[in-house]
CSV table of C-alpha atoms in Angstrom, one decimal:
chain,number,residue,atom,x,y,z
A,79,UNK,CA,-76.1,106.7,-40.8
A,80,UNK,CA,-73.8,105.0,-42.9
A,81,UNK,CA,-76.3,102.9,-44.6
A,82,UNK,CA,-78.0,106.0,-45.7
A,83,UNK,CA,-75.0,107.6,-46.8
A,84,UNK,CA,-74.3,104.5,-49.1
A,85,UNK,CA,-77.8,104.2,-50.2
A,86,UNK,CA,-77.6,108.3,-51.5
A,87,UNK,CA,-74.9,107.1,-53.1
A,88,UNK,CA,-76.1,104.5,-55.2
A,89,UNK,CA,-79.6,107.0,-56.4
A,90,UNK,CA,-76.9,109.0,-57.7
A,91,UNK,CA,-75.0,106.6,-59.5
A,92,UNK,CA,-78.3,105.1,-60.7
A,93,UNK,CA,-79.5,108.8,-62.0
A,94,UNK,CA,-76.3,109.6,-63.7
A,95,UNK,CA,-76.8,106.2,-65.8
A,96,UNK,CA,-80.2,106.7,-66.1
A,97,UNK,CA,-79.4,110.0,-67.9
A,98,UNK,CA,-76.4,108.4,-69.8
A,99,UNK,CA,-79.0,105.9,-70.8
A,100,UNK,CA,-81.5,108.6,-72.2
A,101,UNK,CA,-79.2,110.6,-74.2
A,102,UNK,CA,-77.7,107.8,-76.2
A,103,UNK,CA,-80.9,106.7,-77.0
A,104,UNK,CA,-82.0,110.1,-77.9
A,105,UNK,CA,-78.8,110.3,-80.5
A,106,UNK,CA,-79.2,106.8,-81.3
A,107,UNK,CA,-83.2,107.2,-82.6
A,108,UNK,CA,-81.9,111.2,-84.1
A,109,UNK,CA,-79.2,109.5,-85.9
A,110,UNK,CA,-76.6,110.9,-84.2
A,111,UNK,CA,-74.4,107.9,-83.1
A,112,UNK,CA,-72.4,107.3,-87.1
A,113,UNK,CA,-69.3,109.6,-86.1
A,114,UNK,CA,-68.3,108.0,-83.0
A,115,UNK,CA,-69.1,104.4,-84.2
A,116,UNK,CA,-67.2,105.4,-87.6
A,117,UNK,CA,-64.0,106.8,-84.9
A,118,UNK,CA,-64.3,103.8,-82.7
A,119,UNK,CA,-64.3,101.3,-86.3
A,120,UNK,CA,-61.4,103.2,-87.4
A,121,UNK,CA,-59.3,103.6,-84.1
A,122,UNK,CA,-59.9,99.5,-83.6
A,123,UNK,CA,-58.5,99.2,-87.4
A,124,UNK,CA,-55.2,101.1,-86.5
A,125,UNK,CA,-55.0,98.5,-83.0
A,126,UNK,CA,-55.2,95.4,-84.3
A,127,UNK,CA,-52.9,92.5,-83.7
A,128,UNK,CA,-53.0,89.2,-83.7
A,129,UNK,CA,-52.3,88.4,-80.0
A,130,UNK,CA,-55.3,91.5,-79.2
A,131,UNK,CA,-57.5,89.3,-82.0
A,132,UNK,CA,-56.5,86.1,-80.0
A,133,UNK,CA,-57.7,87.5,-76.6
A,134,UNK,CA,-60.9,89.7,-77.7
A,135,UNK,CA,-62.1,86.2,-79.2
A,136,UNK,CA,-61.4,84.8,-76.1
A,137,UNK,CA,-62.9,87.1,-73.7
A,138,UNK,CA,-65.8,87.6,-76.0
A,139,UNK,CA,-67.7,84.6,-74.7
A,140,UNK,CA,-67.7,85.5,-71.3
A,141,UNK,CA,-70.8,87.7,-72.4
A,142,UNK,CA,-72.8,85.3,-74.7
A,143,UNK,CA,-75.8,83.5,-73.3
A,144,UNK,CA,-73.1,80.0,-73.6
A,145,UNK,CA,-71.2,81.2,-70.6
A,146,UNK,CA,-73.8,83.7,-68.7
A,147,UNK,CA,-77.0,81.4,-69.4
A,148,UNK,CA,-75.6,78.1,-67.4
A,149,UNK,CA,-73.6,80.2,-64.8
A,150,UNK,CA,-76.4,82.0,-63.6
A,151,UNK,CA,-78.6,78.7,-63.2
A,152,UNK,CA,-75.4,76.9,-61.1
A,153,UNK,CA,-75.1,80.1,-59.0
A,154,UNK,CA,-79.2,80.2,-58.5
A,155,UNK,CA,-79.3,76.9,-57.6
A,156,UNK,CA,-76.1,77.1,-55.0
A,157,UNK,CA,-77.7,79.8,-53.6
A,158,UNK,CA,-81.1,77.9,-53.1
A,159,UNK,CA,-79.5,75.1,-51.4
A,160,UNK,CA,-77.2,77.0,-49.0
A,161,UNK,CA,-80.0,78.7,-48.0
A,162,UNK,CA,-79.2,82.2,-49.2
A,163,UNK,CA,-82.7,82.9,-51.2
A,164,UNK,CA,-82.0,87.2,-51.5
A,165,UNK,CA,-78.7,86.3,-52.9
A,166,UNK,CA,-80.4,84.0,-55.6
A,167,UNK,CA,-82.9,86.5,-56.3
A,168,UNK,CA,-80.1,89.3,-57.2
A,169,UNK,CA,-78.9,86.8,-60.1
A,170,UNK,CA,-82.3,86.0,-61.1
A,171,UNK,CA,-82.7,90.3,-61.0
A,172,UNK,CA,-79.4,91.2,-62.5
A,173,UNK,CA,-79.3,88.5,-65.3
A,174,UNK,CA,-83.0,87.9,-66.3
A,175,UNK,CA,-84.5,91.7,-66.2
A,176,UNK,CA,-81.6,92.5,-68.0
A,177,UNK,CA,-81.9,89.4,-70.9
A,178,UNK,CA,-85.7,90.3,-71.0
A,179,UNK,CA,-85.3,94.2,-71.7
A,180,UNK,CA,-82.4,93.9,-74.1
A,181,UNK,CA,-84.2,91.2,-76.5
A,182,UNK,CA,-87.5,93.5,-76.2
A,183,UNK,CA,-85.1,96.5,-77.0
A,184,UNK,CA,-83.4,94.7,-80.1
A,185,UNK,CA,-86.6,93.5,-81.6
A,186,UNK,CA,-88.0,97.8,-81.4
A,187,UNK,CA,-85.0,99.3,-82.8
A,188,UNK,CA,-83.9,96.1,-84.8
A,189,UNK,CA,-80.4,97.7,-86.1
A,190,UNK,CA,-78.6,95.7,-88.2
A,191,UNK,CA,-75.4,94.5,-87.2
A,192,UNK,CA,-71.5,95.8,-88.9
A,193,UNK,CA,-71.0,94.4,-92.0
A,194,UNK,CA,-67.8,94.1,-93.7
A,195,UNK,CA,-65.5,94.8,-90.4
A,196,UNK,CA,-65.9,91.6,-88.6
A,197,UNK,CA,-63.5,88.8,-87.5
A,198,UNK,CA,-66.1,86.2,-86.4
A,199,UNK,CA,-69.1,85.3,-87.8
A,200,UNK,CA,-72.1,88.1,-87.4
A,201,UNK,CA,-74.7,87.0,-84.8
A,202,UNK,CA,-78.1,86.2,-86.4
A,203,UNK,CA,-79.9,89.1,-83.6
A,204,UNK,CA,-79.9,92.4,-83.9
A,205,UNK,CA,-77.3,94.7,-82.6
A,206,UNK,CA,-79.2,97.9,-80.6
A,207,UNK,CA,-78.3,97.5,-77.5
A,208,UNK,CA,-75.1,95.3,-76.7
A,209,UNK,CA,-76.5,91.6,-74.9
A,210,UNK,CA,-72.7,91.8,-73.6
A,211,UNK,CA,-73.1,95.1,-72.2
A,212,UNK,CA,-75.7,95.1,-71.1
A,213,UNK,CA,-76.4,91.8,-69.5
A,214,UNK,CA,-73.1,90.5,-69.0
A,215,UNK,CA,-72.2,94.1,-66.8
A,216,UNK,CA,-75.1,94.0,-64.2
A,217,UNK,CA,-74.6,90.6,-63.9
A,218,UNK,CA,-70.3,90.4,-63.7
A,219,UNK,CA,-70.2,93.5,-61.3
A,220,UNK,CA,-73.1,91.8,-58.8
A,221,UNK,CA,-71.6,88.4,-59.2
A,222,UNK,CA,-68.2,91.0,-57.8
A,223,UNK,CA,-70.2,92.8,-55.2
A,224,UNK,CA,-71.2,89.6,-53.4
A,225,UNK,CA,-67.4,88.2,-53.7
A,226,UNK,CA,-66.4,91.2,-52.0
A,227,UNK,CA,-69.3,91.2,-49.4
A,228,UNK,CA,-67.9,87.5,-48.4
A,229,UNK,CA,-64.6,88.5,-47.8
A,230,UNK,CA,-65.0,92.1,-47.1
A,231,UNK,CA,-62.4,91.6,-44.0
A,232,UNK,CA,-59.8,90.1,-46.5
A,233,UNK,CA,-57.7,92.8,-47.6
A,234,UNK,CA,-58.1,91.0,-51.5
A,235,UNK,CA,-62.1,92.4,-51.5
A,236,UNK,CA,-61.3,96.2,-51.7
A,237,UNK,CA,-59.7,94.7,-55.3
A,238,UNK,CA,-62.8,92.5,-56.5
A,239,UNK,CA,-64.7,95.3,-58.3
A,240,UNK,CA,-62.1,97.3,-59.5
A,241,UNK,CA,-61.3,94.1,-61.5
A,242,UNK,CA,-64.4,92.9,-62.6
A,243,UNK,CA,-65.2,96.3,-64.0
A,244,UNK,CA,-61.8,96.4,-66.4
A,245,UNK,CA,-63.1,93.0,-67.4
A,246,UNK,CA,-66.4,93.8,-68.1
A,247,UNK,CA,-65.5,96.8,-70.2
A,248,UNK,CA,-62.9,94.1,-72.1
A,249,UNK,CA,-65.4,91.7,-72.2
A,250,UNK,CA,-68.0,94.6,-74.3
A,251,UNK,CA,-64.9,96.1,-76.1
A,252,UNK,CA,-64.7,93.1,-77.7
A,253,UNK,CA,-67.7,93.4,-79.6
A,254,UNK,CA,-66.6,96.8,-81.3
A,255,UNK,CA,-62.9,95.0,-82.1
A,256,UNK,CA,-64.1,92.2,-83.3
A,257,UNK,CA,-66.3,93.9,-85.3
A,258,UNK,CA,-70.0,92.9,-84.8
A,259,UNK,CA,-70.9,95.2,-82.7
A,260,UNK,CA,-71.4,99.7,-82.9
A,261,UNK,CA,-70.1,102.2,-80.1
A,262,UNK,CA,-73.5,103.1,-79.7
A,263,UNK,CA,-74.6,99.8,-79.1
A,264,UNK,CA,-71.8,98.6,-76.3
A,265,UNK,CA,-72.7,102.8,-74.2
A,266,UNK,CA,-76.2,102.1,-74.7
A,267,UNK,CA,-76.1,98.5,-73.0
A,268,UNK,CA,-73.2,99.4,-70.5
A,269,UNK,CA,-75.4,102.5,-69.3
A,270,UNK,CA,-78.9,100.4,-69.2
A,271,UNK,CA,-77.0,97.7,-67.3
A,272,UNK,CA,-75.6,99.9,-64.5
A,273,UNK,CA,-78.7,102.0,-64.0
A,274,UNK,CA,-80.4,98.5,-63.4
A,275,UNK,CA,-77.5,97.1,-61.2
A,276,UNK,CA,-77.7,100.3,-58.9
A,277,UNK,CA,-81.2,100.3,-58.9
A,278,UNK,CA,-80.8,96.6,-57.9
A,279,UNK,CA,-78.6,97.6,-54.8
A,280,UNK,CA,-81.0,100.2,-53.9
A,281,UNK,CA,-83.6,97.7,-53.3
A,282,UNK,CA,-81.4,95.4,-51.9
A,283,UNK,CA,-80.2,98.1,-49.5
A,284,UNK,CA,-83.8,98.8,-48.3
A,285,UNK,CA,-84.5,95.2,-47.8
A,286,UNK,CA,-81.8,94.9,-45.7
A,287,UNK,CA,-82.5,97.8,-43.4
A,288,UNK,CA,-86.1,96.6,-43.1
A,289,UNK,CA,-84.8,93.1,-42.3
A,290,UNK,CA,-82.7,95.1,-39.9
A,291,UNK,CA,-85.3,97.2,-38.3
A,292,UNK,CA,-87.7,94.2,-37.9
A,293,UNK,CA,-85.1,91.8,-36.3
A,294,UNK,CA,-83.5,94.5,-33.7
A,295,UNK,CA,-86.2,93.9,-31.2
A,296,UNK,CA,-86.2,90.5,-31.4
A,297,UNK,CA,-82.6,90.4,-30.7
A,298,UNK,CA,-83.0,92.5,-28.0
A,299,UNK,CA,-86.2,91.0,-25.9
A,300,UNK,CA,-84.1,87.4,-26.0
C-alpha cells in the first residue's frame, strides 16, 4: 500500500514538470521568455559581489561535463563491481538520456548565448536548454536519493535531498550570475531534468515491486 502511495506520488511530480516543461517551451518558441530573462539580468546586476562572484565560479563546475562526465563513469563502474547493476543503470539513465536530449535540444533551437553580461568566458555551445540544469539536476538529486536509500535509518538521510536540491539550484543559478546563461534556459533544463528523474523513479519503483512480487514465493517455499 505504501509503495503505491509513493509511486502516485511521483506520476504527479513527474506531470507537474512535464507541464512546467511544455509551457516554457511554448513561451520560449512564442518569444515570450525576454522580460523575465531581462528581470533575472538585472536583479543579478544589483547582487553582485565579489565573494558571491568567487563562489558562483566555484560551484559552476560541478555542472560541466569536467566534473559530471568522469563522476558518472567512477560511480558506474563502482557500481558494476559491487555488484549493484540497477543502481549503475540509474546513472547511466539520469546522466546519459539527459546529456543526449539536451545536446539534440541545443542543436534545434540553437539560441545564442548572453553577450555582454558575462564574467567567464562564453561557452562555444548553445544556450537553450541549460546542460547544468538539466543534466547536472537529474543526476545530483539521484546521486542524493541513493545516499539517502543507504542510510535511510541514519537520522542524517531525511537531510540528503533537501541539500542536494539547494545545491543544484546554486549550482544552475550560477549560469544566470555569471552571465552565460538566460532564465529561460536554467527553468527549461531544471523542469526537463525533474520530469526525467521522476519518471526515472517511476520505473525504478515498478522494477522493484516486480522484483518483489517474483522473489516472495521463493522466499516463502525455502
Amino acid at each position: 500500500m505504501r509503495s503505491r502511495k509513493n509511486e502516485t506520488g511521483l506520476i504527479v511530480w513527474a506531470f507537474l514538470f512535464a507541464i512546467f516543461s511544455v509551457v516554457m517551451l511554448i513561451l520560449y518558441t512564442r518569444n515570450a521568455v525576454s522580460k523575465m530573462d531581462e528581470a533575472a539580468f538585472a536583479l543579478v546586476a544589483d547582487i553582485r559581489t565579489d565573494g558571491l562572484t568567487v563562489l558562483f565560479h566555484f560551484l559552476t563546475h560541478f555542472g560541466g561535463g569536467t566534473v559530471l562526465a568522469p563522476l558518472g563513469v567512477v560511480l558506474v563502474i563502482a557500481f558494476f563491481i559491487k555488484g549493484h547493476r540497477d543502481k549503475a543503470m540509474l546513472v547511466i539513465l539520469t546522466l546519459g538520456i539527459c546529456e543526449l536530449v539536451n545536446e539534440v535540444m541545443k542543436l534545434m533551437f540553437a539560441r545564442t548565448r548572453p553577450d555582454g553580461f558575462h564574467l567567464i568566458d562564453l561557452p562555444t555551445s548553445f544556450s537553450f536548454p541549460s546542460g547544468h540544469a538539466m543534466v547536472g539536476s537529474a543526476f545530483y538529486l539521484m546521486l542524493a536519493y541513493l545516499i539517502s536509500r543507504w542510510g535511510q535509518e541514519k537520522r542524517w538521510s531525511h537531510y540528503v535531498q533537501p541539500v542536494a536540491l539547494i545545491f543544484i539550484v546554486m549550482v544552475a543559478g550560477s549560469r544566470v550570475y555569471l552571465g552565460v546563461h538566460y532564465l529561460s534556459d536554467i527553468l527549461t533544463g531544471f523542469a526537463l531534468s525533474m520530469f526525467w528523474y521522476f519518471v526515472v523513479r517511476i520505473g525504478l519503483a515498478r522494477w522493484e515491486a516486480k522484483r518483489h512480487t517474483l522473489t516472495k514465493p521463493l522466499q516463502q517455499s525455502q
